[in-house]
Each structure stands twice: as C-alpha cells, then as structure tokens.
PDB file of N, CA and C in Angstrom:
ATOM      1  N   UNK A   9     -10.370 -15.356   4.724  1.00  0.00           N
ATOM      2  CA  UNK A   9     -11.114 -15.476   3.484  1.00  0.00           C
ATOM      3  C   UNK A   9     -11.427 -16.941   3.241  1.00  0.00           C
ATOM      4  N   UNK A  10     -12.607 -17.212   2.754  1.00  0.00           N
ATOM      5  CA  UNK A  10     -12.991 -18.614   2.576  1.00  0.00           C
ATOM      6  C   UNK A  10     -12.228 -19.335   1.466  1.00  0.00           C
ATOM      7  N   UNK A  11     -11.745 -18.632   0.457  1.00  0.00           N
ATOM      8  CA  UNK A  11     -10.993 -19.272  -0.614  1.00  0.00           C
ATOM      9  C   UNK A  11     -11.839 -20.077  -1.579  1.00  0.00           C
ATOM     10  N   UNK A  12     -13.141 -19.869  -1.530  1.00  0.00           N
ATOM     11  CA  UNK A  12     -14.016 -20.577  -2.454  1.00  0.00           C
ATOM     12  C   UNK A  12     -15.281 -19.759  -2.675  1.00  0.00           C
ATOM     13  N   UNK A  13     -16.068 -20.187  -3.652  1.00  0.00           N
ATOM     14  CA  UNK A  13     -17.326 -19.512  -3.960  1.00  0.00           C
ATOM     15  C   UNK A  13     -18.468 -20.344  -3.400  1.00  0.00           C
ATOM     16  N   UNK A  14     -19.353 -19.708  -2.686  1.00  0.00           N
ATOM     17  CA  UNK A  14     -20.524 -20.390  -2.151  1.00  0.00           C
ATOM     18  C   UNK A  14     -21.641 -20.291  -3.180  1.00  0.00           C
ATOM     19  N   UNK A  15     -21.844 -21.351  -3.962  1.00  0.00           N
ATOM     20  CA  UNK A  15     -22.871 -21.307  -5.006  1.00  0.00           C
ATOM     21  C   UNK A  15     -24.274 -21.460  -4.437  1.00  0.00           C
ATOM     22  N   UNK A  16     -24.373 -21.715  -3.135  1.00  0.00           N
ATOM     23  CA  UNK A  16     -25.680 -21.871  -2.511  1.00  0.00           C
ATOM     24  C   UNK A  16     -26.198 -20.557  -1.916  1.00  0.00           C
ATOM     25  N   UNK A  17     -25.381 -19.504  -1.928  1.00  0.00           N
ATOM     26  CA  UNK A  17     -25.810 -18.171  -1.487  1.00  0.00           C
ATOM     27  C   UNK A  17     -26.494 -17.512  -2.681  1.00  0.00           C
ATOM     28  N   UNK A  18     -27.751 -17.807  -2.844  1.00  0.00           N
ATOM     29  CA  UNK A  18     -28.479 -17.455  -4.062  1.00  0.00           C
ATOM     30  C   UNK A  18     -29.300 -16.185  -3.884  1.00  0.00           C
ATOM     31  N   UNK A  19     -29.209 -15.324  -4.872  1.00  0.00           N
ATOM     32  CA  UNK A  19     -30.074 -14.154  -5.000  1.00  0.00           C
ATOM     33  C   UNK A  19     -30.848 -14.375  -6.291  1.00  0.00           C
ATOM     34  N   UNK A  20     -32.084 -14.039  -6.302  1.00  0.00           N
ATOM     35  CA  UNK A  20     -32.899 -14.302  -7.480  1.00  0.00           C
ATOM     36  C   UNK A  20     -33.049 -13.056  -8.340  1.00  0.00           C
ATOM     37  N   UNK A  21     -33.084 -13.281  -9.631  1.00  0.00           N
ATOM     38  CA  UNK A  21     -33.258 -12.196 -10.584  1.00  0.00           C
ATOM     39  C   UNK A  21     -34.279 -12.643 -11.622  1.00  0.00           C
ATOM     40  N   UNK A  22     -35.254 -11.842 -11.862  1.00  0.00           N
ATOM     41  CA  UNK A  22     -36.248 -12.120 -12.887  1.00  0.00           C
ATOM     42  C   UNK A  22     -35.976 -11.199 -14.068  1.00  0.00           C
ATOM     43  N   UNK A  23     -35.538 -11.757 -15.195  1.00  0.00           N
ATOM     44  CA  UNK A  23     -35.239 -10.917 -16.361  1.00  0.00           C
ATOM     45  C   UNK A  23     -36.467 -10.162 -16.854  1.00  0.00           C
ATOM     46  N   UNK A  24     -36.228  -8.973 -17.366  1.00  0.00           N
ATOM     47  CA  UNK A  24     -37.291  -8.182 -17.977  1.00  0.00           C
ATOM     48  C   UNK A  24     -37.658  -8.810 -19.313  1.00  0.00           C
ATOM     49  N   UNK A  25     -38.814  -8.479 -19.834  1.00  0.00           N
ATOM     50  CA  UNK A  25     -39.241  -9.018 -21.120  1.00  0.00           C
ATOM     51  C   UNK A  25     -38.185  -8.785 -22.189  1.00  0.00           C
ATOM     52  N   UNK A  26     -37.827  -9.840 -22.887  1.00  0.00           N
ATOM     53  CA  UNK A  26     -36.872  -9.807 -24.008  1.00  0.00           C
ATOM     54  C   UNK A  26     -35.467  -9.360 -23.603  1.00  0.00           C
ATOM     55  N   UNK A  27     -35.156  -9.371 -22.327  1.00  0.00           N
ATOM     56  CA  UNK A  27     -33.809  -9.001 -21.873  1.00  0.00           C
ATOM     57  C   UNK A  27     -32.843 -10.151 -22.161  1.00  0.00           C
ATOM     58  N   UNK A  28     -31.738  -9.856 -22.788  1.00  0.00           N
ATOM     59  CA  UNK A  28     -30.736 -10.865 -23.108  1.00  0.00           C
ATOM     60  C   UNK A  28     -29.727 -10.958 -21.966  1.00  0.00           C
ATOM     61  N   UNK A  29     -29.767 -12.063 -21.236  1.00  0.00           N
ATOM     62  CA  UNK A  29     -28.868 -12.232 -20.084  1.00  0.00           C
ATOM     63  C   UNK A  29     -27.813 -13.312 -20.334  1.00  0.00           C
ATOM     64  N   UNK A  30     -27.732 -13.814 -21.562  1.00  0.00           N
ATOM     65  CA  UNK A  30     -26.814 -14.913 -21.878  1.00  0.00           C
ATOM     66  C   UNK A  30     -25.368 -14.605 -21.501  1.00  0.00           C
ATOM     67  N   UNK A  31     -24.922 -13.377 -21.686  1.00  0.00           N
ATOM     68  CA  UNK A  31     -23.517 -13.050 -21.416  1.00  0.00           C
ATOM     69  C   UNK A  31     -23.203 -13.001 -19.923  1.00  0.00           C
ATOM     70  N   UNK A  32     -24.222 -13.067 -19.077  1.00  0.00           N
ATOM     71  CA  UNK A  32     -24.001 -13.017 -17.633  1.00  0.00           C
ATOM     72  C   UNK A  32     -23.911 -14.389 -16.983  1.00  0.00           C
ATOM     73  N   UNK A  33     -24.143 -15.462 -17.750  1.00  0.00           N
ATOM     74  CA  UNK A  33     -24.017 -16.804 -17.180  1.00  0.00           C
ATOM     75  C   UNK A  33     -22.556 -17.129 -16.948  1.00  0.00           C
ATOM     76  N   UNK A  34     -22.273 -17.697 -15.779  1.00  0.00           N
ATOM     77  CA  UNK A  34     -20.907 -18.080 -15.440  1.00  0.00           C
ATOM     78  C   UNK A  34     -20.518 -19.354 -16.170  1.00  0.00           C
ATOM     79  N   UNK A  35     -19.235 -19.474 -16.453  1.00  0.00           N
ATOM     80  CA  UNK A  35     -18.681 -20.659 -17.094  1.00  0.00           C
ATOM     81  C   UNK A  35     -17.564 -21.213 -16.223  1.00  0.00           C
ATOM     82  N   UNK A  36     -17.332 -22.516 -16.355  1.00  0.00           N
ATOM     83  CA  UNK A  36     -16.252 -23.156 -15.604  1.00  0.00           C
ATOM     84  C   UNK A  36     -14.949 -22.383 -15.812  1.00  0.00           C
ATOM     85  N   UNK A  37     -14.246 -22.112 -14.724  1.00  0.00           N
ATOM     86  CA  UNK A  37     -12.959 -21.424 -14.812  1.00  0.00           C
ATOM     87  C   UNK A  37     -13.036 -19.913 -14.730  1.00  0.00           C
ATOM     88  N   UNK A  38     -14.257 -19.349 -14.714  1.00  0.00           N
ATOM     89  CA  UNK A  38     -14.369 -17.895 -14.534  1.00  0.00           C
ATOM     90  C   UNK A  38     -13.818 -17.516 -13.158  1.00  0.00           C
ATOM     91  N   UNK A  39     -13.032 -16.458 -13.118  1.00  0.00           N
ATOM     92  CA  UNK A  39     -12.532 -15.941 -11.847  1.00  0.00           C
ATOM     93  C   UNK A  39     -13.433 -14.800 -11.407  1.00  0.00           C
ATOM     94  N   UNK A  40     -13.842 -14.834 -10.154  1.00  0.00           N
ATOM     95  CA  UNK A  40     -14.730 -13.803  -9.615  1.00  0.00           C
ATOM     96  C   UNK A  40     -14.018 -13.048  -8.510  1.00  0.00           C
ATOM     97  N   UNK A  41     -14.093 -11.724  -8.586  1.00  0.00           N
ATOM     98  CA  UNK A  41     -13.473 -10.848  -7.590  1.00  0.00           C
ATOM     99  C   UNK A  41     -14.572 -10.050  -6.912  1.00  0.00           C
ATOM    100  N   UNK A  42     -14.494  -9.924  -5.602  1.00  0.00           N
ATOM    101  CA  UNK A  42     -15.475  -9.128  -4.873  1.00  0.00           C
ATOM    102  C   UNK A  42     -15.225  -7.657  -5.173  1.00  0.00           C
ATOM    103  N   UNK A  43     -16.236  -6.999  -5.680  1.00  0.00           N
ATOM    104  CA  UNK A  43     -16.146  -5.580  -6.063  1.00  0.00           C
ATOM    105  C   UNK A  43     -16.455  -4.677  -4.877  1.00  0.00           C
ATOM    106  N   UNK A  44     -17.439  -5.041  -4.098  1.00  0.00           N
ATOM    107  CA  UNK A  44     -17.753  -4.288  -2.880  1.00  0.00           C
ATOM    108  C   UNK A  44     -18.360  -5.239  -1.881  1.00  0.00           C
ATOM    109  N   UNK A  45     -18.219  -4.879  -0.599  1.00  0.00           N
ATOM    110  CA  UNK A  45     -18.701  -5.733   0.479  1.00  0.00           C
ATOM    111  C   UNK A  45     -18.741  -4.891   1.739  1.00  0.00           C
ATOM    112  N   UNK A  46     -19.540  -5.309   2.687  1.00  0.00           N
ATOM    113  CA  UNK A  46     -19.583  -4.616   3.973  1.00  0.00           C
ATOM    114  C   UNK A  46     -18.310  -4.810   4.772  1.00  0.00           C
ATOM    115  N   UNK A  47     -17.494  -5.768   4.381  1.00  0.00           N
ATOM    116  CA  UNK A  47     -16.242  -6.064   5.057  1.00  0.00           C
ATOM    117  C   UNK A  47     -15.089  -5.710   4.127  1.00  0.00           C
ATOM    118  N   UNK A  48     -14.335  -4.685   4.466  1.00  0.00           N
ATOM    119  CA  UNK A  48     -13.240  -4.224   3.596  1.00  0.00           C
ATOM    120  C   UNK A  48     -12.170  -5.292   3.390  1.00  0.00           C
ATOM    121  N   UNK A  49     -12.038  -6.246   4.315  1.00  0.00           N
ATOM    122  CA  UNK A  49     -11.037  -7.302   4.167  1.00  0.00           C
ATOM    123  C   UNK A  49     -11.383  -8.269   3.032  1.00  0.00           C
ATOM    124  N   UNK A  50     -12.630  -8.283   2.603  1.00  0.00           N
ATOM    125  CA  UNK A  50     -13.037  -9.203   1.537  1.00  0.00           C
ATOM    126  C   UNK A  50     -12.980  -8.588   0.145  1.00  0.00           C
ATOM    127  N   UNK A  51     -12.878  -7.271   0.054  1.00  0.00           N
ATOM    128  CA  UNK A  51     -12.830  -6.623  -1.253  1.00  0.00           C
ATOM    129  C   UNK A  51     -11.600  -7.122  -2.010  1.00  0.00           C
ATOM    130  N   UNK A  52     -11.783  -7.466  -3.258  1.00  0.00           N
ATOM    131  CA  UNK A  52     -10.767  -8.000  -4.169  1.00  0.00           C
ATOM    132  C   UNK A  52     -10.436  -9.471  -3.929  1.00  0.00           C
ATOM    133  N   UNK A  53     -11.121 -10.140  -2.988  1.00  0.00           N
ATOM    134  CA  UNK A  53     -10.909 -11.572  -2.818  1.00  0.00           C
ATOM    135  C   UNK A  53     -11.319 -12.268  -4.116  1.00  0.00           C
ATOM    136  N   UNK A  54     -10.616 -13.331  -4.441  1.00  0.00           N
ATOM    137  CA  UNK A  54     -10.829 -14.038  -5.712  1.00  0.00           C
ATOM    138  C   UNK A  54     -11.234 -15.479  -5.454  1.00  0.00           C
ATOM    139  N   UNK A  55     -12.131 -15.970  -6.280  1.00  0.00           N
ATOM    140  CA  UNK A  55     -12.508 -17.379  -6.269  1.00  0.00           C
ATOM    141  C   UNK A  55     -12.829 -17.803  -7.681  1.00  0.00           C
ATOM    142  N   UNK A  56     -12.651 -19.095  -7.958  1.00  0.00           N
ATOM    143  CA  UNK A  56     -12.918 -19.610  -9.295  1.00  0.00           C
ATOM    144  C   UNK A  56     -14.259 -20.341  -9.307  1.00  0.00           C
ATOM    145  N   UNK A  57     -15.054 -20.058 -10.324  1.00  0.00           N
ATOM    146  CA  UNK A  57     -16.327 -20.747 -10.486  1.00  0.00           C
ATOM    147  C   UNK A  57     -16.050 -22.118 -11.080  1.00  0.00           C
ATOM    148  N   UNK A  58     -16.508 -23.155 -10.388  1.00  0.00           N
ATOM    149  CA  UNK A  58     -16.215 -24.513 -10.854  1.00  0.00           C
ATOM    150  C   UNK A  58     -17.406 -25.449 -10.714  1.00  0.00           C
ATOM    151  N   UNK A  59     -18.600 -24.906 -10.756  1.00  0.00           N
ATOM    152  CA  UNK A  59     -19.798 -25.731 -10.604  1.00  0.00           C
ATOM    153  C   UNK A  59     -20.405 -26.044 -11.964  1.00  0.00           C
ATOM    154  N   UNK A  60     -20.899 -27.253 -12.099  1.00  0.00           N
ATOM    155  CA  UNK A  60     -21.582 -27.648 -13.324  1.00  0.00           C
ATOM    156  C   UNK A  60     -23.035 -28.017 -13.066  1.00  0.00           C
ATOM    157  N   UNK A  61     -23.509 -27.861 -11.825  1.00  0.00           N
ATOM    158  CA  UNK A  61     -24.845 -28.355 -11.486  1.00  0.00           C
ATOM    159  C   UNK A  61     -25.973 -27.544 -12.114  1.00  0.00           C
ATOM    160  N   UNK A  62     -25.908 -26.243 -12.044  1.00  0.00           N
ATOM    161  CA  UNK A  62     -26.932 -25.363 -12.600  1.00  0.00           C
ATOM    162  C   UNK A  62     -26.270 -24.132 -13.192  1.00  0.00           C
ATOM    163  N   UNK A  63     -26.978 -23.481 -14.085  1.00  0.00           N
ATOM    164  CA  UNK A  63     -26.461 -22.224 -14.604  1.00  0.00           C
ATOM    165  C   UNK A  63     -26.633 -21.155 -13.534  1.00  0.00           C
ATOM    166  N   UNK A  64     -25.629 -20.355 -13.377  1.00  0.00           N
ATOM    167  CA  UNK A  64     -25.654 -19.246 -12.428  1.00  0.00           C
ATOM    168  C   UNK A  64     -25.352 -17.967 -13.187  1.00  0.00           C
ATOM    169  N   UNK A  65     -25.985 -16.896 -12.768  1.00  0.00           N
ATOM    170  CA  UNK A  65     -25.725 -15.588 -13.363  1.00  0.00           C
ATOM    171  C   UNK A  65     -24.602 -14.891 -12.617  1.00  0.00           C
ATOM    172  N   UNK A  66     -23.877 -14.082 -13.344  1.00  0.00           N
ATOM    173  CA  UNK A  66     -22.802 -13.268 -12.775  1.00  0.00           C
ATOM    174  C   UNK A  66     -23.429 -12.123 -11.991  1.00  0.00           C
ATOM    175  N   UNK A  67     -23.275 -12.089 -10.664  1.00  0.00           N
ATOM    176  CA  UNK A  67     -23.891 -11.021  -9.873  1.00  0.00           C
ATOM    177  C   UNK A  67     -23.157  -9.693 -10.020  1.00  0.00           C
ATOM    178  N   UNK A  68     -23.894  -8.615  -9.805  1.00  0.00           N
ATOM    179  CA  UNK A  68     -23.324  -7.279 -10.018  1.00  0.00           C
ATOM    180  C   UNK A  68     -22.301  -6.865  -8.978  1.00  0.00           C
ATOM    181  N   UNK A  69     -22.243  -7.530  -7.823  1.00  0.00           N
ATOM    182  CA  UNK A  69     -21.254  -7.130  -6.821  1.00  0.00           C
ATOM    183  C   UNK A  69     -19.909  -7.823  -7.027  1.00  0.00           C
ATOM    184  N   UNK A  70     -19.813  -8.620  -8.097  1.00  0.00           N
ATOM    185  CA  UNK A  70     -18.565  -9.300  -8.418  1.00  0.00           C
ATOM    186  C   UNK A  70     -18.062  -8.865  -9.786  1.00  0.00           C
ATOM    187  N   UNK A  71     -16.759  -8.924  -9.951  1.00  0.00           N
ATOM    188  CA  UNK A  71     -16.133  -8.685 -11.249  1.00  0.00           C
ATOM    189  C   UNK A  71     -15.711 -10.053 -11.782  1.00  0.00           C
ATOM    190  N   UNK A  72     -16.069 -10.341 -13.017  1.00  0.00           N
ATOM    191  CA  UNK A  72     -15.702 -11.626 -13.620  1.00  0.00           C
ATOM    192  C   UNK A  72     -14.515 -11.417 -14.550  1.00  0.00           C
ATOM    193  N   UNK A  73     -13.556 -12.336 -14.464  1.00  0.00           N
ATOM    194  CA  UNK A  73     -12.399 -12.313 -15.362  1.00  0.00           C
ATOM    195  C   UNK A  73     -12.234 -13.694 -15.974  1.00  0.00           C
ATOM    196  N   UNK A  74     -11.811 -13.707 -17.214  1.00  0.00           N
ATOM    197  CA  UNK A  74     -11.538 -14.960 -17.904  1.00  0.00           C
ATOM    198  C   UNK A  74     -10.074 -14.970 -18.294  1.00  0.00           C
ATOM    199  N   UNK A  75      -9.436 -16.128 -18.144  1.00  0.00           N
ATOM    200  CA  UNK A  75      -8.045 -16.258 -18.569  1.00  0.00           C
ATOM    201  C   UNK A  75      -8.005 -17.161 -19.797  1.00  0.00           C
ATOM    202  N   UNK A  76      -6.958 -17.032 -20.566  1.00  0.00           N
ATOM    203  CA  UNK A  76      -6.770 -17.885 -21.732  1.00  0.00           C
ATOM    204  C   UNK A  76      -6.190 -19.211 -21.239  1.00  0.00           C
ATOM    205  N   UNK A  77      -6.983 -20.298 -21.267  1.00  0.00           N
ATOM    206  CA  UNK A  77      -6.491 -21.572 -20.737  1.00  0.00           C
ATOM    207  C   UNK A  77      -5.344 -22.164 -21.553  1.00  0.00           C
ATOM    208  N   UNK A  78      -5.077 -21.621 -22.732  1.00  0.00           N
ATOM    209  CA  UNK A  78      -3.916 -22.071 -23.512  1.00  0.00           C
ATOM    210  C   UNK A  78      -2.620 -21.496 -22.954  1.00  0.00           C
ATOM    211  N   UNK A  79      -2.733 -20.446 -22.144  1.00  0.00           N
ATOM    212  CA  UNK A  79      -1.553 -19.805 -21.562  1.00  0.00           C
ATOM    213  C   UNK A  79      -1.353 -20.166 -20.096  1.00  0.00           C
ATOM    214  N   UNK A  80      -2.450 -20.258 -19.345  1.00  0.00           N
ATOM    215  CA  UNK A  80      -2.371 -20.543 -17.912  1.00  0.00           C
ATOM    216  C   UNK A  80      -3.717 -21.082 -17.443  1.00  0.00           C
ATOM    217  N   UNK A  81      -3.701 -21.922 -16.436  1.00  0.00           N
ATOM    218  CA  UNK A  81      -4.973 -22.454 -15.935  1.00  0.00           C
ATOM    219  C   UNK A  81      -5.593 -21.468 -14.944  1.00  0.00           C
ATOM    220  N   UNK A  82      -6.918 -21.339 -14.959  1.00  0.00           N
ATOM    221  CA  UNK A  82      -7.578 -20.437 -14.005  1.00  0.00           C
ATOM    222  C   UNK A  82      -7.284 -20.822 -12.557  1.00  0.00           C
ATOM    223  N   UNK A  83      -7.155 -22.112 -12.267  1.00  0.00           N
ATOM    224  CA  UNK A  83      -6.875 -22.564 -10.897  1.00  0.00           C
ATOM    225  C   UNK A  83      -5.539 -22.016 -10.415  1.00  0.00           C
ATOM    226  N   UNK A  84      -4.545 -21.965 -11.289  1.00  0.00           N
ATOM    227  CA  UNK A  84      -3.232 -21.432 -10.921  1.00  0.00           C
ATOM    228  C   UNK A  84      -3.344 -19.954 -10.566  1.00  0.00           C
ATOM    229  N   UNK A  85      -4.058 -19.196 -11.386  1.00  0.00           N
ATOM    230  CA  UNK A  85      -4.257 -17.757 -11.113  1.00  0.00           C
ATOM    231  C   UNK A  85      -5.004 -17.576  -9.797  1.00  0.00           C
ATOM    232  N   UNK A  86      -6.034 -18.379  -9.576  1.00  0.00           N
ATOM    233  CA  UNK A  86      -6.781 -18.304  -8.308  1.00  0.00           C
ATOM    234  C   UNK A  86      -5.854 -18.544  -7.118  1.00  0.00           C
ATOM    235  N   UNK A  87      -5.009 -19.558  -7.203  1.00  0.00           N
ATOM    236  CA  UNK A  87      -4.087 -19.866  -6.098  1.00  0.00           C
ATOM    237  C   UNK A  87      -3.110 -18.731  -5.855  1.00  0.00           C
ATOM    238  N   UNK A  88      -2.585 -18.131  -6.916  1.00  0.00           N
ATOM    239  CA  UNK A  88      -1.651 -17.014  -6.766  1.00  0.00           C
ATOM    240  C   UNK A  88      -2.347 -15.847  -6.053  1.00  0.00           C
ATOM    241  N   UNK A  89      -3.562 -15.535  -6.486  1.00  0.00           N
ATOM    242  CA  UNK A  89      -4.276 -14.384  -5.927  1.00  0.00           C
ATOM    243  C   UNK A  89      -4.767 -14.621  -4.494  1.00  0.00           C
ATOM    244  N   UNK A  90      -4.801 -15.864  -4.059  1.00  0.00           N
ATOM    245  CA  UNK A  90      -5.201 -16.156  -2.684  1.00  0.00           C
ATOM    246  C   UNK A  90      -4.005 -16.259  -1.741  1.00  0.00           C
ATOM    247  N   UNK A  91      -2.801 -16.181  -2.302  1.00  0.00           N
ATOM    248  CA  UNK A  91      -1.594 -16.261  -1.492  1.00  0.00           C
ATOM    249  C   UNK A  91      -1.373 -14.953  -0.748  1.00  0.00           C
ATOM    250  N   UNK A  92      -1.112 -15.031   0.566  1.00  0.00           N
ATOM    251  CA  UNK A  92      -0.885 -13.782   1.313  1.00  0.00           C
ATOM    252  C   UNK A  92       0.367 -13.047   0.863  1.00  0.00           C
TER     253      UNK A  92
END
C-alpha cells in the first residue's frame, strides 16, 4: 500500500446547475478509506488528506472520516490504521 493519497490522480466532475457540492470538498486532516477497488488488497486502505494547494472534491469511491482533533490527531489515526 502506498500509505499516502495521490492528489494528482484527478477525475473531473462538472456540477449540475445549482447543485450544492460544498460538503464534498476535502479539508486538511480528513481520513479517506478506499470503499471499492479492482484490487481487493487496497480496500479499506486509509490515507490522510493534507494538501492545501487546491480544493479537491471527495470522490465517491472513498469514504471520508473526520476525527475530533481535540481528542486525537488525524495523523495518529492514519498511522495506526496503516500498521500491519
């Protein structure tokens, strides 16, 4: 598993007229889990979104989770979930 998110693997989406997509934008510290993939070994792999360069939308093949940073850092959760 790569252990990171490739923000350059871009798929394009054109919103429909008046479609509200604000809730799908990723934020720093969001944890992303692979929901489905052609490779069963990658399903449930986790990576943390940590890019500030451009806004990215949450893709439908991933599950996004947010942690309460007052309780635990997202990086710590990411490291735990990547441990064999």
